[in-house]
Amino acid sequence: MEYKQIQELIKMINKSSISELSIKDGEFEITIKQETNTIISPAQVYAAPIAAPAAPPVVAPPAQSVTATEAPKAEEKSQALSDNLHTVKSPMIGTFYRSSAPDKPPFVNVGDEIKPGQAICIVEAMKLFNEIESEISGKIVKVLVDDASPIEYDQPLFLVELS
Protein backbone atom coordinates (compact mmCIF):
# COMPACT_ATOMS: atom_id res chain seq x y z
CA MET A 1 0.00 0.00 0.00
CA GLU A 2 1.33 3.39 -0.90
CA TYR A 3 1.72 6.41 1.35
CA LYS A 4 -0.92 8.39 -0.59
CA GLN A 5 -3.50 5.59 -0.16
CA ILE A 6 -2.83 5.51 3.59
CA GLN A 7 -3.41 9.27 3.78
CA GLU A 8 -6.72 8.90 1.92
CA LEU A 9 -7.81 6.16 4.36
CA ILE A 10 -6.98 8.39 7.32
CA LYS A 11 -8.99 11.28 5.84
CA MET A 12 -11.98 9.02 5.18
CA ILE A 13 -11.90 7.60 8.71
CA ASN A 14 -11.72 11.09 10.22
CA LYS A 15 -14.85 12.09 8.30
CA SER A 16 -16.74 8.92 9.31
CA SER A 17 -17.92 7.52 12.61
CA ILE A 18 -15.56 4.51 12.37
CA SER A 19 -13.33 4.28 15.41
CA GLU A 20 -10.89 1.63 14.15
CA LEU A 21 -9.88 0.10 10.78
CA SER A 22 -7.52 -2.82 10.23
CA ILE A 23 -6.26 -3.85 6.76
CA LYS A 24 -4.10 -6.86 6.04
CA ASP A 25 -2.70 -7.55 2.56
CA GLY A 26 -0.16 -10.36 2.55
CA GLU A 27 2.69 -9.30 4.82
CA PHE A 28 1.47 -5.70 4.93
CA GLU A 29 -0.80 -4.88 7.86
CA ILE A 30 -2.11 -1.51 9.04
CA THR A 31 -4.46 -0.50 11.85
CA ILE A 32 -5.85 3.03 11.99
CA LYS A 33 -7.55 4.11 15.21
CA GLN A 34 -9.56 7.26 15.60
CA GLU A 35 -9.91 8.89 19.00
CA THR A 36 -13.58 9.22 19.81
CA ASN A 37 -14.60 12.41 21.47
CA THR A 38 -17.20 11.31 23.91
CA ILE A 39 -19.37 14.16 24.97
CA ILE A 40 -20.36 13.74 28.55
CA SER A 41 -23.45 15.73 29.29
CA PRO A 42 -23.62 17.27 32.70
CA ALA A 43 -25.67 15.22 35.10
CA GLN A 44 -29.07 16.56 35.80
CA VAL A 45 -28.91 18.26 39.12
CA TYR A 46 -31.98 18.30 41.23
CA ALA A 47 -32.11 20.77 44.03
CA ALA A 48 -32.59 19.14 47.36
CA PRO A 49 -35.61 20.40 49.19
CA ILE A 50 -34.62 23.15 51.55
CA ALA A 51 -36.14 22.93 54.95
CA ALA A 52 -38.17 25.97 55.83
CA PRO A 53 -37.05 27.82 58.92
CA ALA A 54 -38.70 26.51 62.00
CA ALA A 55 -41.87 28.40 62.69
CA PRO A 56 -42.79 29.27 66.22
CA PRO A 57 -45.27 26.83 67.70
CA VAL A 58 -48.87 27.75 67.09
CA VAL A 59 -51.03 27.77 70.13
CA ALA A 60 -54.57 26.74 69.33
CA PRO A 61 -57.37 28.66 70.97
CA PRO A 62 -59.29 26.68 73.53
CA ALA A 63 -61.75 24.35 71.85
CA GLN A 64 -65.40 25.10 72.28
CA SER A 65 -67.23 22.32 73.97
CA VAL A 66 -69.74 20.51 71.84
CA THR A 67 -72.79 19.25 73.56
CA ALA A 68 -73.79 15.64 73.12
CA THR A 69 -76.77 16.63 70.95
CA GLU A 70 -74.78 18.89 68.57
CA ALA A 71 -72.20 16.22 67.57
CA PRO A 72 -74.72 13.71 66.14
CA LYS A 73 -76.50 16.50 64.24
CA ALA A 74 -73.29 17.55 62.49
CA GLU A 75 -72.47 13.92 61.69
CA GLU A 76 -75.97 13.29 60.32
CA LYS A 77 -75.72 16.39 58.12
CA SER A 78 -72.37 15.31 56.59
CA GLN A 79 -73.71 11.76 56.14
CA ALA A 80 -76.84 13.07 54.42
CA LEU A 81 -74.74 15.28 52.14
CA SER A 82 -72.44 12.39 51.12
CA ASP A 83 -75.44 10.09 50.58
CA ASN A 84 -76.91 12.69 48.22
CA LEU A 85 -73.73 13.01 46.10
CA HIS A 86 -73.16 10.89 43.03
CA THR A 87 -69.82 10.54 41.22
CA VAL A 88 -70.01 10.50 37.42
CA LYS A 89 -67.16 8.28 36.19
CA SER A 90 -65.51 7.93 32.81
CA PRO A 91 -66.82 5.06 30.69
CA MET A 92 -63.54 4.85 28.73
CA ILE A 93 -59.88 5.83 28.47
CA GLY A 94 -59.17 8.99 26.49
CA THR A 95 -58.90 12.75 26.68
CA PHE A 96 -61.52 14.72 28.62
CA TYR A 97 -63.05 17.84 27.06
CA ARG A 98 -65.60 20.08 28.76
CA SER A 99 -66.82 21.63 25.48
CA SER A 100 -67.37 20.56 21.87
CA ALA A 101 -64.71 23.00 20.57
CA PRO A 102 -62.12 25.32 22.12
CA ASP A 103 -64.23 28.40 21.29
CA LYS A 104 -67.51 26.88 22.55
CA PRO A 105 -68.82 27.12 26.14
CA PRO A 106 -68.55 24.06 28.42
CA PHE A 107 -71.43 21.57 28.36
CA VAL A 108 -71.89 22.00 32.14
CA ASN A 109 -70.51 24.23 34.88
CA VAL A 110 -70.59 24.00 38.66
CA GLY A 111 -74.13 24.81 39.80
CA ASP A 112 -75.81 23.68 36.55
CA GLU A 113 -78.79 21.35 36.72
CA ILE A 114 -78.47 18.21 34.59
CA LYS A 115 -80.97 15.58 33.52
CA PRO A 116 -80.66 12.07 32.05
CA GLY A 117 -79.58 12.07 28.40
CA GLN A 118 -77.95 15.52 28.58
CA ALA A 119 -74.40 15.75 27.19
CA ILE A 120 -72.02 16.68 30.00
CA CYS A 121 -68.59 16.25 28.36
CA ILE A 122 -66.65 14.65 25.50
CA VAL A 123 -64.05 11.89 25.73
CA GLU A 124 -61.75 11.57 22.74
CA ALA A 125 -60.53 8.02 22.22
CA MET A 126 -58.56 7.01 19.12
CA LYS A 127 -59.58 10.18 17.23
CA LEU A 128 -63.26 9.55 17.95
CA PHE A 129 -65.12 12.16 19.96
CA ASN A 130 -67.65 10.45 22.26
CA GLU A 131 -70.32 12.59 23.93
CA ILE A 132 -70.85 11.41 27.48
CA GLU A 133 -74.44 11.78 28.60
CA SER A 134 -75.76 12.04 32.12
CA GLU A 135 -77.58 9.02 33.50
CA ILE A 136 -78.93 10.94 36.49
CA SER A 137 -80.56 14.24 37.29
CA GLY A 138 -79.09 16.67 39.76
CA LYS A 139 -76.82 19.67 40.21
CA ILE A 140 -73.10 19.74 39.32
CA VAL A 141 -71.20 20.30 42.57
CA LYS A 142 -67.63 19.88 41.33
CA VAL A 143 -65.71 19.19 38.11
CA LEU A 144 -62.92 16.77 39.08
CA VAL A 145 -60.84 16.81 35.85
CA ASP A 146 -59.09 19.64 34.00
CA ASP A 147 -60.07 20.30 30.39
CA ALA A 148 -57.97 18.44 27.77
CA SER A 149 -56.53 16.04 30.38
CA PRO A 150 -55.93 12.33 29.82
CA ILE A 151 -58.34 10.17 31.80
CA GLU A 152 -58.61 6.51 32.71
CA TYR A 153 -61.54 4.12 32.68
CA ASP A 154 -63.77 4.61 35.75
CA GLN A 155 -61.99 7.84 36.75
CA PRO A 156 -64.29 10.28 38.60
CA LEU A 157 -65.23 13.25 36.37
CA PHE A 158 -68.01 15.12 38.19
CA LEU A 159 -69.67 15.24 41.60
CA VAL A 160 -73.42 15.63 41.27
CA GLU A 161 -75.90 16.40 44.03
CA LEU A 162 -78.88 14.20 43.26
CA SER A 163 -82.26 15.87 42.97
JSON list of C-alpha atoms in Angstrom, two decimals:
[
{"chain": "A", "resi": 1, "resn": "MET", "atom": "CA", "xyz": [0.00, 0.00, 0.00]},
{"chain": "A", "resi": 2, "resn": "GLU", "atom": "CA", "xyz": [1.33, 3.39, -0.90]},
{"chain": "A", "resi": 3, "resn": "TYR", "atom": "CA", "xyz": [1.72, 6.41, 1.35]},
{"chain": "A", "resi": 4, "resn": "LYS", "atom": "CA", "xyz": [-0.92, 8.39, -0.59]},
{"chain": "A", "resi": 5, "resn": "GLN", "atom": "CA", "xyz": [-3.50, 5.59, -0.16]},
{"chain": "A", "resi": 6, "resn": "ILE", "atom": "CA", "xyz": [-2.83, 5.51, 3.59]},
{"chain": "A", "resi": 7, "resn": "GLN", "atom": "CA", "xyz": [-3.41, 9.27, 3.78]},
{"chain": "A", "resi": 8, "resn": "GLU", "atom": "CA", "xyz": [-6.72, 8.90, 1.92]},
{"chain": "A", "resi": 9, "resn": "LEU", "atom": "CA", "xyz": [-7.81, 6.16, 4.36]},
{"chain": "A", "resi": 10, "resn": "ILE", "atom": "CA", "xyz": [-6.98, 8.39, 7.32]},
{"chain": "A", "resi": 11, "resn": "LYS", "atom": "CA", "xyz": [-8.99, 11.28, 5.84]},
{"chain": "A", "resi": 12, "resn": "MET", "atom": "CA", "xyz": [-11.98, 9.02, 5.18]},
{"chain": "A", "resi": 13, "resn": "ILE", "atom": "CA", "xyz": [-11.90, 7.60, 8.71]},
{"chain": "A", "resi": 14, "resn": "ASN", "atom": "CA", "xyz": [-11.72, 11.09, 10.22]},
{"chain": "A", "resi": 15, "resn": "LYS", "atom": "CA", "xyz": [-14.85, 12.09, 8.30]},
{"chain": "A", "resi": 16, "resn": "SER", "atom": "CA", "xyz": [-16.74, 8.92, 9.31]},
{"chain": "A", "resi": 17, "resn": "SER", "atom": "CA", "xyz": [-17.92, 7.52, 12.61]},
{"chain": "A", "resi": 18, "resn": "ILE", "atom": "CA", "xyz": [-15.56, 4.51, 12.37]},
{"chain": "A", "resi": 19, "resn": "SER", "atom": "CA", "xyz": [-13.33, 4.28, 15.41]},
{"chain": "A", "resi": 20, "resn": "GLU", "atom": "CA", "xyz": [-10.89, 1.63, 14.15]},
{"chain": "A", "resi": 21, "resn": "LEU", "atom": "CA", "xyz": [-9.88, 0.10, 10.78]},
{"chain": "A", "resi": 22, "resn": "SER", "atom": "CA", "xyz": [-7.52, -2.82, 10.23]},
{"chain": "A", "resi": 23, "resn": "ILE", "atom": "CA", "xyz": [-6.26, -3.85, 6.76]},
{"chain": "A", "resi": 24, "resn": "LYS", "atom": "CA", "xyz": [-4.10, -6.86, 6.04]},
{"chain": "A", "resi": 25, "resn": "ASP", "atom": "CA", "xyz": [-2.70, -7.55, 2.56]},
{"chain": "A", "resi": 26, "resn": "GLY", "atom": "CA", "xyz": [-0.16, -10.36, 2.55]},
{"chain": "A", "resi": 27, "resn": "GLU", "atom": "CA", "xyz": [2.69, -9.30, 4.82]},
{"chain": "A", "resi": 28, "resn": "PHE", "atom": "CA", "xyz": [1.47, -5.70, 4.93]},
{"chain": "A", "resi": 29, "resn": "GLU", "atom": "CA", "xyz": [-0.80, -4.88, 7.86]},
{"chain": "A", "resi": 30, "resn": "ILE", "atom": "CA", "xyz": [-2.11, -1.51, 9.04]},
{"chain": "A", "resi": 31, "resn": "THR", "atom": "CA", "xyz": [-4.46, -0.50, 11.85]},
{"chain": "A", "resi": 32, "resn": "ILE", "atom": "CA", "xyz": [-5.85, 3.03, 11.99]},
{"chain": "A", "resi": 33, "resn": "LYS", "atom": "CA", "xyz": [-7.55, 4.11, 15.21]},
{"chain": "A", "resi": 34, "resn": "GLN", "atom": "CA", "xyz": [-9.56, 7.26, 15.60]},
{"chain": "A", "resi": 35, "resn": "GLU", "atom": "CA", "xyz": [-9.91, 8.89, 19.00]},
{"chain": "A", "resi": 36, "resn": "THR", "atom": "CA", "xyz": [-13.58, 9.22, 19.81]},
{"chain": "A", "resi": 37, "resn": "ASN", "atom": "CA", "xyz": [-14.60, 12.41, 21.47]},
{"chain": "A", "resi": 38, "resn": "THR", "atom": "CA", "xyz": [-17.20, 11.31, 23.91]},
{"chain": "A", "resi": 39, "resn": "ILE", "atom": "CA", "xyz": [-19.37, 14.16, 24.97]},
{"chain": "A", "resi": 40, "resn": "ILE", "atom": "CA", "xyz": [-20.36, 13.74, 28.55]},
{"chain": "A", "resi": 41, "resn": "SER", "atom": "CA", "xyz": [-23.45, 15.73, 29.29]},
{"chain": "A", "resi": 42, "resn": "PRO", "atom": "CA", "xyz": [-23.62, 17.27, 32.70]},
{"chain": "A", "resi": 43, "resn": "ALA", "atom": "CA", "xyz": [-25.67, 15.22, 35.10]},
{"chain": "A", "resi": 44, "resn": "GLN", "atom": "CA", "xyz": [-29.07, 16.56, 35.80]},
{"chain": "A", "resi": 45, "resn": "VAL", "atom": "CA", "xyz": [-28.91, 18.26, 39.12]},
{"chain": "A", "resi": 46, "resn": "TYR", "atom": "CA", "xyz": [-31.98, 18.30, 41.23]},
{"chain": "A", "resi": 47, "resn": "ALA", "atom": "CA", "xyz": [-32.11, 20.77, 44.03]},
{"chain": "A", "resi": 48, "resn": "ALA", "atom": "CA", "xyz": [-32.59, 19.14, 47.36]},
{"chain": "A", "resi": 49, "resn": "PRO", "atom": "CA", "xyz": [-35.61, 20.40, 49.19]},
{"chain": "A", "resi": 50, "resn": "ILE", "atom": "CA", "xyz": [-34.62, 23.15, 51.55]},
{"chain": "A", "resi": 51, "resn": "ALA", "atom": "CA", "xyz": [-36.14, 22.93, 54.95]},
{"chain": "A", "resi": 52, "resn": "ALA", "atom": "CA", "xyz": [-38.17, 25.97, 55.83]},
{"chain": "A", "resi": 53, "resn": "PRO", "atom": "CA", "xyz": [-37.05, 27.82, 58.92]},
{"chain": "A", "resi": 54, "resn": "ALA", "atom": "CA", "xyz": [-38.70, 26.51, 62.00]},
{"chain": "A", "resi": 55, "resn": "ALA", "atom": "CA", "xyz": [-41.87, 28.40, 62.69]},
{"chain": "A", "resi": 56, "resn": "PRO", "atom": "CA", "xyz": [-42.79, 29.27, 66.22]},
{"chain": "A", "resi": 57, "resn": "PRO", "atom": "CA", "xyz": [-45.27, 26.83, 67.70]},
{"chain": "A", "resi": 58, "resn": "VAL", "atom": "CA", "xyz": [-48.87, 27.75, 67.09]},
{"chain": "A", "resi": 59, "resn": "VAL", "atom": "CA", "xyz": [-51.03, 27.77, 70.13]},
{"chain": "A", "resi": 60, "resn": "ALA", "atom": "CA", "xyz": [-54.57, 26.74, 69.33]},
{"chain": "A", "resi": 61, "resn": "PRO", "atom": "CA", "xyz": [-57.37, 28.66, 70.97]},
{"chain": "A", "resi": 62, "resn": "PRO", "atom": "CA", "xyz": [-59.29, 26.68, 73.53]},
{"chain": "A", "resi": 63, "resn": "ALA", "atom": "CA", "xyz": [-61.75, 24.35, 71.85]},
{"chain": "A", "resi": 64, "resn": "GLN", "atom": "CA", "xyz": [-65.40, 25.10, 72.28]},
{"chain": "A", "resi": 65, "resn": "SER", "atom": "CA", "xyz": [-67.23, 22.32, 73.97]},
{"chain": "A", "resi": 66, "resn": "VAL", "atom": "CA", "xyz": [-69.74, 20.51, 71.84]},
{"chain": "A", "resi": 67, "resn": "THR", "atom": "CA", "xyz": [-72.79, 19.25, 73.56]},
{"chain": "A", "resi": 68, "resn": "ALA", "atom": "CA", "xyz": [-73.79, 15.64, 73.12]},
{"chain": "A", "resi": 69, "resn": "THR", "atom": "CA", "xyz": [-76.77, 16.63, 70.95]},
{"chain": "A", "resi": 70, "resn": "GLU", "atom": "CA", "xyz": [-74.78, 18.89, 68.57]},
{"chain": "A", "resi": 71, "resn": "ALA", "atom": "CA", "xyz": [-72.20, 16.22, 67.57]},
{"chain": "A", "resi": 72, "resn": "PRO", "atom": "CA", "xyz": [-74.72, 13.71, 66.14]},
{"chain": "A", "resi": 73, "resn": "LYS", "atom": "CA", "xyz": [-76.50, 16.50, 64.24]},
{"chain": "A", "resi": 74, "resn": "ALA", "atom": "CA", "xyz": [-73.29, 17.55, 62.49]},
{"chain": "A", "resi": 75, "resn": "GLU", "atom": "CA", "xyz": [-72.47, 13.92, 61.69]},
{"chain": "A", "resi": 76, "resn": "GLU", "atom": "CA", "xyz": [-75.97, 13.29, 60.32]},
{"chain": "A", "resi": 77, "resn": "LYS", "atom": "CA", "xyz": [-75.72, 16.39, 58.12]},
{"chain": "A", "resi": 78, "resn": "SER", "atom": "CA", "xyz": [-72.37, 15.31, 56.59]},
{"chain": "A", "resi": 79, "resn": "GLN", "atom": "CA", "xyz": [-73.71, 11.76, 56.14]},
{"chain": "A", "resi": 80, "resn": "ALA", "atom": "CA", "xyz": [-76.84, 13.07, 54.42]},
{"chain": "A", "resi": 81, "resn": "LEU", "atom": "CA", "xyz": [-74.74, 15.28, 52.14]},
{"chain": "A", "resi": 82, "resn": "SER", "atom": "CA", "xyz": [-72.44, 12.39, 51.12]},
{"chain": "A", "resi": 83, "resn": "ASP", "atom": "CA", "xyz": [-75.44, 10.09, 50.58]},
{"chain": "A", "resi": 84, "resn": "ASN", "atom": "CA", "xyz": [-76.91, 12.69, 48.22]},
{"chain": "A", "resi": 85, "resn": "LEU", "atom": "CA", "xyz": [-73.73, 13.01, 46.10]},
{"chain": "A", "resi": 86, "resn": "HIS", "atom": "CA", "xyz": [-73.16, 10.89, 43.03]},
{"chain": "A", "resi": 87, "resn": "THR", "atom": "CA", "xyz": [-69.82, 10.54, 41.22]},
{"chain": "A", "resi": 88, "resn": "VAL", "atom": "CA", "xyz": [-70.01, 10.50, 37.42]},
{"chain": "A", "resi": 89, "resn": "LYS", "atom": "CA", "xyz": [-67.16, 8.28, 36.19]},
{"chain": "A", "resi": 90, "resn": "SER", "atom": "CA", "xyz": [-65.51, 7.93, 32.81]},
{"chain": "A", "resi": 91, "resn": "PRO", "atom": "CA", "xyz": [-66.82, 5.06, 30.69]},
{"chain": "A", "resi": 92, "resn": "MET", "atom": "CA", "xyz": [-63.54, 4.85, 28.73]},
{"chain": "A", "resi": 93, "resn": "ILE", "atom": "CA", "xyz": [-59.88, 5.83, 28.47]},
{"chain": "A", "resi": 94, "resn": "GLY", "atom": "CA", "xyz": [-59.17, 8.99, 26.49]},
{"chain": "A", "resi": 95, "resn": "THR", "atom": "CA", "xyz": [-58.90, 12.75, 26.68]},
{"chain": "A", "resi": 96, "resn": "PHE", "atom": "CA", "xyz": [-61.52, 14.72, 28.62]},
{"chain": "A", "resi": 97, "resn": "TYR", "atom": "CA", "xyz": [-63.05, 17.84, 27.06]},
{"chain": "A", "resi": 98, "resn": "ARG", "atom": "CA", "xyz": [-65.60, 20.08, 28.76]},
{"chain": "A", "resi": 99, "resn": "SER", "atom": "CA", "xyz": [-66.82, 21.63, 25.48]},
{"chain": "A", "resi": 100, "resn": "SER", "atom": "CA", "xyz": [-67.37, 20.56, 21.87]},
{"chain": "A", "resi": 101, "resn": "ALA", "atom": "CA", "xyz": [-64.71, 23.00, 20.57]},
{"chain": "A", "resi": 102, "resn": "PRO", "atom": "CA", "xyz": [-62.12, 25.32, 22.12]},
{"chain": "A", "resi": 103, "resn": "ASP", "atom": "CA", "xyz": [-64.23, 28.40, 21.29]},
{"chain": "A", "resi": 104, "resn": "LYS", "atom": "CA", "xyz": [-67.51, 26.88, 22.55]},
{"chain": "A", "resi": 105, "resn": "PRO", "atom": "CA", "xyz": [-68.82, 27.12, 26.14]},
{"chain": "A", "resi": 106, "resn": "PRO", "atom": "CA", "xyz": [-68.55, 24.06, 28.42]},
{"chain": "A", "resi": 107, "resn": "PHE", "atom": "CA", "xyz": [-71.43, 21.57, 28.36]},
{"chain": "A", "resi": 108, "resn": "VAL", "atom": "CA", "xyz": [-71.89, 22.00, 32.14]},
{"chain": "A", "resi": 109, "resn": "ASN", "atom": "CA", "xyz": [-70.51, 24.23, 34.88]},
{"chain": "A", "resi": 110, "resn": "VAL", "atom": "CA", "xyz": [-70.59, 24.00, 38.66]},
{"chain": "A", "resi": 111, "resn": "GLY", "atom": "CA", "xyz": [-74.13, 24.81, 39.80]},
{"chain": "A", "resi": 112, "resn": "ASP", "atom": "CA", "xyz": [-75.81, 23.68, 36.55]},
{"chain": "A", "resi": 113, "resn": "GLU", "atom": "CA", "xyz": [-78.79, 21.35, 36.72]},
{"chain": "A", "resi": 114, "resn": "ILE", "atom": "CA", "xyz": [-78.47, 18.21, 34.59]},
{"chain": "A", "resi": 115, "resn": "LYS", "atom": "CA", "xyz": [-80.97, 15.58, 33.52]},
{"chain": "A", "resi": 116, "resn": "PRO", "atom": "CA", "xyz": [-80.66, 12.07, 32.05]},
{"chain": "A", "resi": 117, "resn": "GLY", "atom": "CA", "xyz": [-79.58, 12.07, 28.40]},
{"chain": "A", "resi": 118, "resn": "GLN", "atom": "CA", "xyz": [-77.95, 15.52, 28.58]},
{"chain": "A", "resi": 119, "resn": "ALA", "atom": "CA", "xyz": [-74.40, 15.75, 27.19]},
{"chain": "A", "resi": 120, "resn": "ILE", "atom": "CA", "xyz": [-72.02, 16.68, 30.00]},
{"chain": "A", "resi": 121, "resn": "CYS", "atom": "CA", "xyz": [-68.59, 16.25, 28.36]},
{"chain": "A", "resi": 122, "resn": "ILE", "atom": "CA", "xyz": [-66.65, 14.65, 25.50]},
{"chain": "A", "resi": 123, "resn": "VAL", "atom": "CA", "xyz": [-64.05, 11.89, 25.73]},
{"chain": "A", "resi": 124, "resn": "GLU", "atom": "CA", "xyz": [-61.75, 11.57, 22.74]},
{"chain": "A", "resi": 125, "resn": "ALA", "atom": "CA", "xyz": [-60.53, 8.02, 22.22]},
{"chain": "A", "resi": 126, "resn": "MET", "atom": "CA", "xyz": [-58.56, 7.01, 19.12]},
{"chain": "A", "resi": 127, "resn": "LYS", "atom": "CA", "xyz": [-59.58, 10.18, 17.23]},
{"chain": "A", "resi": 128, "resn": "LEU", "atom": "CA", "xyz": [-63.26, 9.55, 17.95]},
{"chain": "A", "resi": 129, "resn": "PHE", "atom": "CA", "xyz": [-65.12, 12.16, 19.96]},
{"chain": "A", "resi": 130, "resn": "ASN", "atom": "CA", "xyz": [-67.65, 10.45, 22.26]},
{"chain": "A", "resi": 131, "resn": "GLU", "atom": "CA", "xyz": [-70.32, 12.59, 23.93]},
{"chain": "A", "resi": 132, "resn": "ILE", "atom": "CA", "xyz": [-70.85, 11.41, 27.48]},
{"chain": "A", "resi": 133, "resn": "GLU", "atom": "CA", "xyz": [-74.44, 11.78, 28.60]},
{"chain": "A", "resi": 134, "resn": "SER", "atom": "CA", "xyz": [-75.76, 12.04, 32.12]},
{"chain": "A", "resi": 135, "resn": "GLU", "atom": "CA", "xyz": [-77.58, 9.02, 33.50]},
{"chain": "A", "resi": 136, "resn": "ILE", "atom": "CA", "xyz": [-78.93, 10.94, 36.49]},
{"chain": "A", "resi": 137, "resn": "SER", "atom": "CA", "xyz": [-80.56, 14.24, 37.29]},
{"chain": "A", "resi": 138, "resn": "GLY", "atom": "CA", "xyz": [-79.09, 16.67, 39.76]},
{"chain": "A", "resi": 139, "resn": "LYS", "atom": "CA", "xyz": [-76.82, 19.67, 40.21]},
{"chain": "A", "resi": 140, "resn": "ILE", "atom": "CA", "xyz": [-73.10, 19.74, 39.32]},
{"chain": "A", "resi": 141, "resn": "VAL", "atom": "CA", "xyz": [-71.20, 20.30, 42.57]},
{"chain": "A", "resi": 142, "resn": "LYS", "atom": "CA", "xyz": [-67.63, 19.88, 41.33]},
{"chain": "A", "resi": 143, "resn": "VAL", "atom": "CA", "xyz": [-65.71, 19.19, 38.11]},
{"chain": "A", "resi": 144, "resn": "LEU", "atom": "CA", "xyz": [-62.92, 16.77, 39.08]},
{"chain": "A", "resi": 145, "resn": "VAL", "atom": "CA", "xyz": [-60.84, 16.81, 35.85]},
{"chain": "A", "resi": 146, "resn": "ASP", "atom": "CA", "xyz": [-59.09, 19.64, 34.00]},
{"chain": "A", "resi": 147, "resn": "ASP", "atom": "CA", "xyz": [-60.07, 20.30, 30.39]},
{"chain": "A", "resi": 148, "resn": "ALA", "atom": "CA", "xyz": [-57.97, 18.44, 27.77]},
{"chain": "A", "resi": 149, "resn": "SER", "atom": "CA", "xyz": [-56.53, 16.04, 30.38]},
{"chain": "A", "resi": 150, "resn": "PRO", "atom": "CA", "xyz": [-55.93, 12.33, 29.82]},
{"chain": "A", "resi": 151, "resn": "ILE", "atom": "CA", "xyz": [-58.34, 10.17, 31.80]},
{"chain": "A", "resi": 152, "resn": "GLU", "atom": "CA", "xyz": [-58.61, 6.51, 32.71]},
{"chain": "A", "resi": 153, "resn": "TYR", "atom": "CA", "xyz": [-61.54, 4.12, 32.68]},
{"chain": "A", "resi": 154, "resn": "ASP", "atom": "CA", "xyz": [-63.77, 4.61, 35.75]},
{"chain": "A", "resi": 155, "resn": "GLN", "atom": "CA", "xyz": [-61.99, 7.84, 36.75]},
{"chain": "A", "resi": 156, "resn": "PRO", "atom": "CA", "xyz": [-64.29, 10.28, 38.60]},
{"chain": "A", "resi": 157, "resn": "LEU", "atom": "CA", "xyz": [-65.23, 13.25, 36.37]},
{"chain": "A", "resi": 158, "resn": "PHE", "atom": "CA", "xyz": [-68.01, 15.12, 38.19]},
{"chain": "A", "resi": 159, "resn": "LEU", "atom": "CA", "xyz": [-69.67, 15.24, 41.60]},
{"chain": "A", "resi": 160, "resn": "VAL", "atom": "CA", "xyz": [-73.42, 15.63, 41.27]},
{"chain": "A", "resi": 161, "resn": "GLU", "atom": "CA", "xyz": [-75.90, 16.40, 44.03]},
{"chain": "A", "resi": 162, "resn": "LEU", "atom": "CA", "xyz": [-78.88, 14.20, 43.26]},
{"chain": "A", "resi": 163, "resn": "SER", "atom": "CA", "xyz": [-82.26, 15.87, 42.97]}
]
